Amino acid sequence: MQEDFKRHIAEFFPHLSSQKFILASSGGIDSMVLTHLCANSQMDFSIAHCNFHLRGEASDGDEAFVRDFAESIGLDVYVTHFDTVLYAETHKVSIQIAARELRYQWFSEIMEKEGVKTLVTAHHADDTLETFIINLSRGTGLEGLCGIPAHTTKISRPLLKFSRAQIVAYAKQHQIAWRDDASNEDTKYLRNNIRHNIVPSLKELHPSFLDNFLKTQEYLQQSFEILQVHIQELRQRVFKCESNCIKIAIAELLSLTPRKTYLFHFFKDYGFTQWEDIDELLSAMSGKEVHSPTHRLLKDRAYLLLKPKEQEDSQVFNIQEGQKEIKLPVSLRLEDVREISAISANTVYLDKEKLNYPLVLRKWEKGDYFYPFGMKGKKKVAKYFKDQKIDMFAKENQWLLCSGADIVWVIGKRADDRFKVTGNTNRILKIDFIE
């Protein structure tokens, strides 16, 4: 197995031979065999161990075992302690989910601190079979049937081609010590139930069941990669990046079949899971939204607008008299001038004697109104936005320049007629909006 492992590393994981990595070790047979294989391959790595305090003295025994082993072969070891039960109760998740979230967050912290790019875990072929069955039982798409990936951006799993039987045989052959976790025998947990009751029955169906399964997963993965290329090419055509969001033509989405499958692949990376809601959004009234934990999807006439969620900005910023420049929340340059020169939507000329300082920068609010330059009478800002076909996201990002309670400029859009320069103006203030 050692030589097979070295060839596997050289072909599929060459980065593990050329750069230092962190190896996650529980002290169990899988991680101890992986540690032995990596050490014998002269790799540069450190060990990371989590004490979840779920099994009393046994958890402390696992920690001591990993520490002693690392010291015996001259490896650095990182150890942390978690109150896993408290975390699970506080965040209302299962113990398994709590342990997963805690350990991977900690692994990321170590990697960032130490400047290490890769975490190595001891998942093996039987693990990916169990994951396949779990995903299948819960309902999944092609991606879920592909099992545990050998690589992600930060994680490598070089044991995935090896079976549990091979790992046990190697451990016995090389007299590798390990710690047994009694909770792995408790079939009240879904994965353990699959491991002890379902997988053995599947292996009895055919002597090469696991090898055949791994070949099937390879074919599924290859099919998924082809699908990903198609989706990426289509997304580049349909998703148009604008200044404050991604704009997606609804007509393009309606032309796709099967539509819900395309919606799934287009929007899953943005955290969306309610595909029926997204499908209904295509024919909904403008202004309707669907939210994921991280993003908003808005129907705006013939388009869907997609953008990350942001904290609502309710701050007010002051501009003092004589101030020449501000950088936040928008970039403005202010200058006293003698006459009006170049005119654009991003430049406004104001009668400075009509202004009350400090000037105020704020977001627009319901009920706001102004007197649009060149028009008679006042107009609600919301009505102005509607007439200009300004979408909801752009409205939310719109800043107003105000003098007291009066709007002076819908920045980058329209000035207020009350502050315009006239023949009686003695002092002119020029303001440039720098996008």
mmCIF file of C-alpha atoms in Angstrom, residues 89-433:
data_model
loop_
_atom_site.group_PDB
_atom_site.id
_atom_site.type_symbol
_atom_site.label_atom_id
_atom_site.label_comp_id
_atom_site.label_asym_id
_atom_site.label_seq_id
_atom_site.Cartn_x
_atom_site.Cartn_y
_atom_site.Cartn_z
ATOM 1 C CA GLU A 89 -27.411 23.795 22.060
ATOM 2 C CA THR A 90 -26.578 27.444 21.388
ATOM 3 C CA HIS A 91 -26.670 27.073 17.600
ATOM 4 C CA LYS A 92 -29.517 24.498 17.601
ATOM 5 C CA VAL A 93 -27.628 21.910 15.549
ATOM 6 C CA SER A 94 -26.830 18.242 16.059
ATOM 7 C CA ILE A 95 -23.678 17.141 17.877
ATOM 8 C CA GLN A 96 -22.268 15.881 14.552
ATOM 9 C CA ILE A 97 -22.864 19.210 12.809
ATOM 10 C CA ALA A 98 -21.487 21.116 15.802
ATOM 11 C CA ALA A 99 -18.286 19.054 15.810
ATOM 12 C CA ARG A 100 -17.863 19.531 12.056
ATOM 13 C CA GLU A 101 -18.361 23.313 12.185
ATOM 14 C CA LEU A 102 -16.040 23.701 15.158
ATOM 15 C CA ARG A 103 -13.180 21.644 13.760
ATOM 16 C CA TYR A 104 -13.168 23.106 10.243
ATOM 17 C CA GLN A 105 -13.312 26.651 11.571
ATOM 18 C CA TRP A 106 -10.337 25.875 13.798
ATOM 19 C CA PHE A 107 -8.427 24.158 10.978
ATOM 20 C CA SER A 108 -8.879 27.306 8.859
ATOM 21 C CA GLU A 109 -7.550 29.455 11.685
ATOM 22 C CA ILE A 110 -4.422 27.303 12.037
ATOM 23 C CA MET A 111 -3.810 27.283 8.292
ATOM 24 C CA GLU A 112 -4.092 31.058 8.070
ATOM 25 C CA LYS A 113 -1.862 31.578 11.102
ATOM 26 C CA GLU A 114 0.825 29.206 9.844
ATOM 27 C CA GLY A 115 0.569 30.149 6.168
ATOM 28 C CA VAL A 116 -0.382 26.605 5.174
ATOM 29 C CA LYS A 117 -2.574 26.139 2.093
ATOM 30 C CA THR A 118 -3.752 22.531 2.484
ATOM 31 C CA LEU A 119 -5.559 20.460 5.090
ATOM 32 C CA VAL A 120 -5.297 16.690 4.626
ATOM 33 C CA THR A 121 -7.989 14.368 5.980
ATOM 34 C CA ALA A 122 -8.189 10.585 6.153
ATOM 35 C CA HIS A 123 -11.481 9.972 4.329
ATOM 36 C CA HIS A 124 -11.362 6.698 2.393
ATOM 37 C CA ALA A 125 -13.396 4.727 -0.148
ATOM 38 C CA ASP A 126 -15.890 3.350 2.374
ATOM 39 C CA ASP A 127 -16.550 6.886 3.610
ATOM 40 C CA THR A 128 -17.507 8.026 0.126
ATOM 41 C CA LEU A 129 -19.843 5.023 -0.273
ATOM 42 C CA GLU A 130 -21.534 5.909 3.023
ATOM 43 C CA THR A 131 -21.869 9.541 1.941
ATOM 44 C CA PHE A 132 -23.379 8.442 -1.377
ATOM 45 C CA ILE A 133 -26.033 6.393 0.443
ATOM 46 C CA ILE A 134 -26.777 9.228 2.887
ATOM 47 C CA ASN A 135 -27.236 11.712 0.037
ATOM 48 C CA LEU A 136 -29.315 9.227 -1.939
ATOM 49 C CA SER A 137 -31.607 8.625 1.042
ATOM 50 C CA ARG A 138 -32.196 12.367 1.482
ATOM 51 C CA GLY A 139 -32.740 13.134 -2.187
ATOM 52 C CA THR A 140 -29.933 14.691 -4.195
ATOM 53 C CA GLY A 141 -28.773 15.717 -7.636
ATOM 54 C CA LEU A 142 -25.777 14.642 -9.650
ATOM 55 C CA GLU A 143 -23.341 16.571 -7.468
ATOM 56 C CA GLY A 144 -24.539 14.776 -4.332
ATOM 57 C CA LEU A 145 -24.049 11.387 -6.020
ATOM 58 C CA CYS A 146 -20.412 12.198 -6.803
ATOM 59 C CA GLY A 147 -19.530 11.598 -3.160
ATOM 60 C CA ILE A 148 -16.641 13.165 -1.270
ATOM 61 C CA PRO A 149 -14.332 15.187 -3.545
ATOM 62 C CA ALA A 150 -10.651 14.265 -3.548
ATOM 63 C CA HIS A 151 -9.776 17.966 -3.752
ATOM 64 C CA THR A 152 -11.355 21.233 -2.725
ATOM 65 C CA THR A 153 -9.730 24.641 -2.558
ATOM 66 C CA LYS A 154 -8.152 23.888 0.832
ATOM 67 C CA ILE A 155 -8.694 20.178 1.530
ATOM 68 C CA SER A 156 -7.006 17.101 0.040
ATOM 69 C CA ARG A 157 -8.128 13.509 0.661
ATOM 70 C CA PRO A 158 -5.436 11.145 -0.658
ATOM 71 C CA LEU A 159 -6.936 7.991 0.914
ATOM 72 C CA LEU A 160 -10.185 8.041 -1.078
ATOM 73 C CA LYS A 161 -9.001 5.333 -3.466
ATOM 74 C CA PHE A 162 -8.208 2.973 -0.583
ATOM 75 C CA SER A 163 -10.771 0.810 1.228
ATOM 76 C CA ARG A 164 -11.249 0.360 4.943
ATOM 77 C CA ALA A 165 -10.061 -3.248 4.552
ATOM 78 C CA GLN A 166 -6.775 -2.070 2.994
ATOM 79 C CA ILE A 167 -6.271 0.448 5.790
ATOM 80 C CA VAL A 168 -6.878 -2.169 8.516
ATOM 81 C CA ALA A 169 -4.522 -4.623 6.798
ATOM 82 C CA TYR A 170 -1.801 -1.975 6.536
ATOM 83 C CA ALA A 171 -2.192 -1.000 10.202
ATOM 84 C CA LYS A 172 -1.838 -4.617 11.317
ATOM 85 C CA GLN A 173 1.084 -5.286 8.982
ATOM 86 C CA HIS A 174 3.031 -2.314 10.349
ATOM 87 C CA GLN A 175 1.807 -2.716 13.928
ATOM 88 C CA ILE A 176 0.358 0.792 14.000
ATOM 89 C CA ALA A 177 -1.421 1.658 17.230
ATOM 90 C CA TRP A 178 -4.707 3.569 17.161
ATOM 91 C CA ARG A 179 -7.603 4.623 19.360
ATOM 92 C CA ASP A 180 -11.096 3.187 18.960
ATOM 93 C CA ASP A 181 -14.072 5.512 19.365
ATOM 94 C CA ALA A 182 -16.939 3.548 20.947
ATOM 95 C CA SER A 183 -19.482 5.996 19.524
ATOM 96 C CA ASN A 184 -18.637 4.733 16.027
ATOM 97 C CA GLU A 185 -20.476 1.515 16.931
ATOM 98 C CA ASP A 186 -23.703 3.269 17.938
ATOM 99 C CA THR A 187 -26.183 2.639 15.102
ATOM 100 C CA LYS A 188 -28.565 5.374 16.286
ATOM 101 C CA TYR A 189 -26.413 7.645 14.107
ATOM 102 C CA LEU A 190 -27.298 7.404 10.414
ATOM 103 C CA ARG A 191 -23.753 6.991 9.126
ATOM 104 C CA ASN A 192 -22.989 4.246 11.643
ATOM 105 C CA ASN A 193 -26.225 2.465 10.743
ATOM 106 C CA ILE A 194 -25.240 2.540 7.067
ATOM 107 C CA ARG A 195 -21.680 1.471 7.866
ATOM 108 C CA HIS A 196 -22.617 -1.537 9.984
ATOM 109 C CA ASN A 197 -25.922 -2.700 8.481
ATOM 110 C CA ILE A 198 -26.140 -1.612 4.842
ATOM 111 C CA VAL A 199 -22.615 -1.482 3.423
ATOM 112 C CA PRO A 200 -21.718 -5.075 4.438
ATOM 113 C CA SER A 201 -24.853 -6.324 2.662
ATOM 114 C CA LEU A 202 -23.966 -4.378 -0.473
ATOM 115 C CA LYS A 203 -20.441 -5.808 -0.491
ATOM 116 C CA GLU A 204 -21.910 -9.316 -0.294
ATOM 117 C CA LEU A 205 -23.735 -8.720 -3.595
ATOM 118 C CA HIS A 206 -20.492 -8.809 -5.552
ATOM 119 C CA PRO A 207 -16.870 -9.354 -4.479
ATOM 120 C CA SER A 208 -15.809 -6.246 -6.422
ATOM 121 C CA PHE A 209 -18.717 -4.062 -5.293
ATOM 122 C CA LEU A 210 -16.595 -1.273 -3.799
ATOM 123 C CA ASP A 211 -14.247 -1.112 -6.807
ATOM 124 C CA ASN A 212 -17.232 -1.042 -9.171
ATOM 125 C CA PHE A 213 -18.842 1.675 -7.085
ATOM 126 C CA LEU A 214 -15.682 3.809 -7.273
ATOM 127 C CA LYS A 215 -15.642 3.410 -11.071
ATOM 128 C CA THR A 216 -19.292 4.495 -11.189
ATOM 129 C CA GLN A 217 -18.476 7.539 -9.079
ATOM 130 C CA GLU A 218 -15.642 8.402 -11.436
ATOM 131 C CA TYR A 219 -18.067 8.309 -14.373
ATOM 132 C CA LEU A 220 -20.549 10.445 -12.442
ATOM 133 C CA GLN A 221 -17.821 12.948 -11.607
ATOM 134 C CA GLN A 222 -16.777 13.168 -15.259
ATOM 135 C CA SER A 223 -20.394 13.753 -16.282
ATOM 136 C CA PHE A 224 -20.709 16.416 -13.622
ATOM 137 C CA GLU A 225 -17.583 18.169 -14.921
ATOM 138 C CA ILE A 226 -19.079 18.258 -18.438
ATOM 139 C CA LEU A 227 -22.281 19.710 -16.976
ATOM 140 C CA GLN A 228 -20.293 22.335 -15.063
ATOM 141 C CA VAL A 229 -18.572 23.497 -18.259
ATOM 142 C CA HIS A 230 -21.959 23.860 -19.977
ATOM 143 C CA ILE A 231 -23.467 25.736 -17.029
ATOM 144 C CA GLN A 232 -20.483 28.076 -16.788
ATOM 145 C CA GLU A 233 -20.629 28.922 -20.493
ATOM 146 C CA LEU A 234 -24.374 29.536 -20.273
ATOM 147 C CA ARG A 235 -24.050 31.588 -17.085
ATOM 148 C CA GLN A 236 -21.462 33.829 -18.746
ATOM 149 C CA ARG A 237 -23.958 34.490 -21.534
ATOM 150 C CA VAL A 238 -27.030 35.024 -19.362
ATOM 151 C CA PHE A 239 -25.571 36.737 -16.265
ATOM 152 C CA LYS A 240 -24.534 40.326 -16.977
ATOM 153 C CA CYS A 241 -22.479 42.128 -14.322
ATOM 154 C CA GLU A 242 -23.554 45.715 -13.711
ATOM 155 C CA SER A 243 -22.273 48.303 -11.272
ATOM 156 C CA ASN A 244 -24.259 47.139 -8.260
ATOM 157 C CA CYS A 245 -25.642 43.707 -9.164
ATOM 158 C CA ILE A 246 -25.899 40.871 -11.675
ATOM 159 C CA LYS A 247 -28.666 41.311 -14.266
ATOM 160 C CA ILE A 248 -30.358 38.245 -15.757
ATOM 161 C CA ALA A 249 -32.835 38.437 -18.646
ATOM 162 C CA ILE A 250 -35.991 36.524 -17.709
ATOM 163 C CA ALA A 251 -36.657 35.671 -21.374
ATOM 164 C CA GLU A 252 -33.345 33.771 -21.432
ATOM 165 C CA LEU A 253 -34.359 31.719 -18.384
ATOM 166 C CA LEU A 254 -37.822 30.977 -19.772
ATOM 167 C CA SER A 255 -36.264 29.545 -22.940
ATOM 168 C CA LEU A 256 -34.324 26.870 -21.038
ATOM 169 C CA THR A 257 -35.541 23.281 -20.614
ATOM 170 C CA PRO A 258 -35.705 21.720 -18.057
ATOM 171 C CA ARG A 259 -35.958 25.167 -16.478
ATOM 172 C CA LYS A 260 -35.900 24.225 -12.789
ATOM 173 C CA THR A 261 -32.728 22.193 -13.294
ATOM 174 C CA TYR A 262 -31.030 25.182 -14.871
ATOM 175 C CA LEU A 263 -32.289 27.426 -12.045
ATOM 176 C CA PHE A 264 -30.776 24.996 -9.541
ATOM 177 C CA HIS A 265 -27.354 25.079 -11.171
ATOM 178 C CA PHE A 266 -27.430 28.829 -11.801
ATOM 179 C CA PHE A 267 -28.356 29.872 -8.266
ATOM 180 C CA LYS A 268 -27.211 27.123 -5.871
ATOM 181 C CA ASP A 269 -23.787 28.731 -5.412
ATOM 182 C CA TYR A 270 -25.558 31.845 -4.106
ATOM 183 C CA GLY A 271 -27.249 29.882 -1.305
ATOM 184 C CA PHE A 272 -30.712 29.512 -2.878
ATOM 185 C CA THR A 273 -32.688 26.319 -2.239
ATOM 186 C CA GLN A 274 -36.332 27.303 -2.875
ATOM 187 C CA TRP A 275 -36.490 26.561 -6.611
ATOM 188 C CA GLU A 276 -40.273 26.830 -6.795
ATOM 189 C CA ASP A 277 -40.044 30.378 -5.417
ATOM 190 C CA ILE A 278 -37.421 31.344 -7.999
ATOM 191 C CA ASP A 279 -39.494 29.809 -10.792
ATOM 192 C CA GLU A 280 -42.560 31.767 -9.641
ATOM 193 C CA LEU A 281 -40.445 34.932 -9.474
ATOM 194 C CA LEU A 282 -40.088 34.802 -13.269
ATOM 195 C CA SER A 283 -43.779 35.644 -13.691
ATOM 196 C CA ALA A 284 -44.260 37.720 -10.517
ATOM 197 C CA MET A 285 -44.909 41.458 -10.249
ATOM 198 C CA SER A 286 -41.874 43.755 -10.340
ATOM 199 C CA GLY A 287 -40.467 44.373 -6.881
ATOM 200 C CA LYS A 288 -40.962 40.839 -5.550
ATOM 201 C CA GLU A 289 -37.863 39.276 -3.995
ATOM 202 C CA VAL A 290 -36.528 35.868 -3.012
ATOM 203 C CA HIS A 291 -33.757 35.685 -0.394
ATOM 204 C CA SER A 292 -31.041 33.166 0.409
ATOM 205 C CA PRO A 293 -28.910 33.440 3.570
ATOM 206 C CA THR A 294 -26.349 35.447 1.587
ATOM 207 C CA HIS A 295 -28.097 36.953 -1.466
ATOM 208 C CA ARG A 296 -31.208 38.740 -2.741
ATOM 209 C CA LEU A 297 -32.926 37.999 -6.051
ATOM 210 C CA LEU A 298 -35.265 40.770 -7.251
ATOM 211 C CA LYS A 299 -37.791 40.809 -10.107
ATOM 212 C CA ASP A 300 -37.376 44.092 -11.985
ATOM 213 C CA ARG A 301 -39.527 44.264 -15.117
ATOM 214 C CA ALA A 302 -37.912 41.925 -17.679
ATOM 215 C CA TYR A 303 -34.949 41.024 -15.471
ATOM 216 C CA LEU A 304 -33.882 39.314 -12.278
ATOM 217 C CA LEU A 305 -31.345 41.275 -10.264
ATOM 218 C CA LEU A 306 -28.940 39.380 -8.023
ATOM 219 C CA LYS A 307 -26.738 40.910 -5.336
ATOM 220 C CA PRO A 308 -25.182 39.995 -1.980
ATOM 221 C CA LYS A 309 -26.992 41.013 1.170
ATOM 222 C CA GLU A 310 -25.528 44.077 2.815
ATOM 223 C CA GLN A 311 -25.974 45.728 6.160
ATOM 224 C CA GLU A 312 -28.428 48.573 5.864
ATOM 225 C CA ASP A 313 -26.567 51.866 5.779
ATOM 226 C CA SER A 314 -28.545 54.442 7.753
ATOM 227 C CA GLN A 315 -25.603 56.718 8.498
ATOM 228 C CA VAL A 316 -25.659 60.445 7.879
ATOM 229 C CA PHE A 317 -22.485 62.247 6.781
ATOM 230 C CA ASN A 318 -21.805 65.967 7.148
ATOM 231 C CA ILE A 319 -19.879 68.244 4.787
ATOM 232 C CA GLN A 320 -18.476 71.350 6.448
ATOM 233 C CA GLU A 321 -18.150 74.705 4.699
ATOM 234 C CA GLY A 322 -14.760 74.983 3.066
ATOM 235 C CA GLN A 323 -14.298 71.213 2.810
ATOM 236 C CA LYS A 324 -12.787 70.368 -0.576
ATOM 237 C CA GLU A 325 -13.162 66.594 -0.778
ATOM 238 C CA ILE A 326 -14.863 63.619 0.834
ATOM 239 C CA LYS A 327 -14.277 59.906 0.258
ATOM 240 C CA LEU A 328 -17.152 58.326 2.170
ATOM 241 C CA PRO A 329 -19.904 57.324 1.625
ATOM 242 C CA VAL A 330 -19.328 58.581 -1.930
ATOM 243 C CA SER A 331 -16.435 60.413 -3.482
ATOM 244 C CA LEU A 332 -17.133 64.123 -4.021
ATOM 245 C CA ARG A 333 -14.849 66.993 -4.969
ATOM 246 C CA LEU A 334 -16.008 70.536 -4.044
ATOM 247 C CA GLU A 335 -14.679 73.754 -5.554
ATOM 248 C CA ASP A 336 -15.602 77.432 -5.577
ATOM 249 C CA VAL A 337 -15.711 78.631 -9.208
ATOM 250 C CA ARG A 338 -16.461 81.868 -11.028
ATOM 251 C CA GLU A 339 -18.584 80.432 -13.827
ATOM 252 C CA ILE A 340 -20.331 77.327 -15.152
ATOM 253 C CA SER A 341 -18.220 75.263 -17.564
ATOM 254 C CA ALA A 342 -18.593 71.585 -18.427
ATOM 255 C CA ILE A 343 -21.980 70.120 -17.435
ATOM 256 C CA SER A 344 -22.772 66.442 -16.834
ATOM 257 C CA ALA A 345 -24.923 64.229 -14.607
ATOM 258 C CA ASN A 346 -21.915 63.850 -12.307
ATOM 259 C CA THR A 347 -21.353 67.584 -11.893
ATOM 260 C CA VAL A 348 -23.624 70.128 -10.238
ATOM 261 C CA TYR A 349 -23.313 73.917 -9.905
ATOM 262 C CA LEU A 350 -25.047 75.449 -6.891
ATOM 263 C CA ASP A 351 -25.790 78.918 -5.588
ATOM 264 C CA LYS A 352 -23.587 78.698 -2.504
ATOM 265 C CA GLU A 353 -25.429 81.486 -0.656
ATOM 266 C CA LYS A 354 -28.612 79.376 -0.643
ATOM 267 C CA LEU A 355 -26.917 76.477 1.163
ATOM 268 C CA ASN A 356 -27.081 75.881 4.907
ATOM 269 C CA TYR A 357 -24.001 74.193 6.375
ATOM 270 C CA PRO A 358 -23.152 71.587 7.210
ATOM 271 C CA LEU A 359 -24.477 69.892 4.082
ATOM 272 C CA VAL A 360 -25.803 66.405 4.717
ATOM 273 C CA LEU A 361 -25.336 63.149 2.809
ATOM 274 C CA ARG A 362 -27.970 60.489 3.475
ATOM 275 C CA LYS A 363 -29.929 57.697 1.782
ATOM 276 C CA TRP A 364 -33.353 58.523 0.357
ATOM 277 C CA GLU A 365 -36.392 57.894 2.560
ATOM 278 C CA LYS A 366 -40.059 57.316 1.929
ATOM 279 C CA GLY A 367 -41.837 60.653 1.492
ATOM 280 C CA ASP A 368 -38.757 62.507 0.217
ATOM 281 C CA TYR A 369 -39.435 65.052 -2.501
ATOM 282 C CA PHE A 370 -37.482 67.628 -4.484
ATOM 283 C CA TYR A 371 -37.905 70.160 -7.288
ATOM 284 C CA PRO A 372 -36.182 68.563 -10.320
ATOM 285 C CA PHE A 373 -33.941 70.998 -12.187
ATOM 286 C CA GLY A 374 -35.658 72.447 -15.240
ATOM 287 C CA MET A 375 -39.161 71.431 -14.105
ATOM 288 C CA LYS A 376 -41.938 73.320 -12.377
ATOM 289 C CA GLY A 377 -43.215 72.012 -9.070
ATOM 290 C CA LYS A 378 -42.054 69.291 -6.757
ATOM 291 C CA LYS A 379 -41.843 65.541 -7.264
ATOM 292 C CA LYS A 380 -41.519 62.633 -4.876
ATOM 293 C CA VAL A 381 -38.142 60.978 -5.146
ATOM 294 C CA ALA A 382 -39.829 57.559 -5.356
ATOM 295 C CA LYS A 383 -41.879 58.748 -8.367
ATOM 296 C CA TYR A 384 -38.743 60.143 -9.986
ATOM 297 C CA PHE A 385 -37.032 56.751 -9.550
ATOM 298 C CA LYS A 386 -40.022 54.997 -11.115
ATOM 299 C CA ASP A 387 -40.120 57.370 -14.086
ATOM 300 C CA GLN A 388 -36.400 56.867 -14.624
ATOM 301 C CA LYS A 389 -36.835 53.062 -14.379
ATOM 302 C CA ILE A 390 -34.313 52.865 -11.559
ATOM 303 C CA ASP A 391 -34.355 49.393 -9.986
ATOM 304 C CA MET A 392 -34.802 48.657 -6.296
ATOM 305 C CA PHE A 393 -31.151 47.863 -5.665
ATOM 306 C CA ALA A 394 -30.035 51.119 -7.293
ATOM 307 C CA LYS A 395 -32.604 52.999 -5.206
ATOM 308 C CA GLU A 396 -31.203 51.500 -2.035
ATOM 309 C CA ASN A 397 -27.705 52.635 -2.990
ATOM 310 C CA GLN A 398 -28.753 56.164 -3.944
ATOM 311 C CA TRP A 399 -27.317 59.020 -1.878
ATOM 312 C CA LEU A 400 -28.843 62.477 -1.523
ATOM 313 C CA LEU A 401 -27.051 65.752 -0.869
ATOM 314 C CA CYS A 402 -29.188 67.901 1.410
ATOM 315 C CA SER A 403 -29.203 71.422 2.805
ATOM 316 C CA GLY A 404 -31.079 71.137 6.065
ATOM 317 C CA ALA A 405 -34.301 69.251 5.226
ATOM 318 C CA ASP A 406 -34.147 70.177 1.524
ATOM 319 C CA ILE A 407 -32.731 67.889 -1.138
ATOM 320 C CA VAL A 408 -30.062 69.686 -3.178
ATOM 321 C CA TRP A 409 -28.964 66.847 -5.454
ATOM 322 C CA VAL A 410 -29.968 63.271 -6.182
ATOM 323 C CA ILE A 411 -26.293 62.526 -6.639
ATOM 324 C CA GLY A 412 -25.346 61.559 -10.154
ATOM 325 C CA LYS A 413 -28.961 61.900 -11.310
ATOM 326 C CA ARG A 414 -30.695 65.283 -10.962
ATOM 327 C CA ALA A 415 -30.162 68.561 -9.107
ATOM 328 C CA ASP A 416 -32.866 70.547 -7.327
ATOM 329 C CA ASP A 417 -34.087 73.657 -9.160
ATOM 330 C CA ARG A 418 -34.200 75.741 -5.963
ATOM 331 C CA PHE A 419 -30.399 75.800 -5.672
ATOM 332 C CA LYS A 420 -29.550 76.479 -9.304
ATOM 333 C CA VAL A 421 -27.219 79.258 -10.394
ATOM 334 C CA THR A 422 -29.060 82.379 -11.652
ATOM 335 C CA GLY A 423 -28.159 85.854 -12.836
ATOM 336 C CA ASN A 424 -28.273 87.000 -9.211
ATOM 337 C CA THR A 425 -25.818 84.379 -7.984
ATOM 338 C CA ASN A 426 -22.651 85.815 -6.424
ATOM 339 C CA ARG A 427 -20.908 82.625 -5.257
ATOM 340 C CA ILE A 428 -20.911 79.327 -7.210
ATOM 341 C CA LEU A 429 -20.091 75.946 -5.687
ATOM 342 C CA LYS A 430 -19.123 73.191 -8.118
ATOM 343 C CA ILE A 431 -19.426 69.592 -6.908
ATOM 344 C CA ASP A 432 -18.094 66.621 -8.902
ATOM 345 C CA PHE A 433 -19.247 63.077 -8.187
#
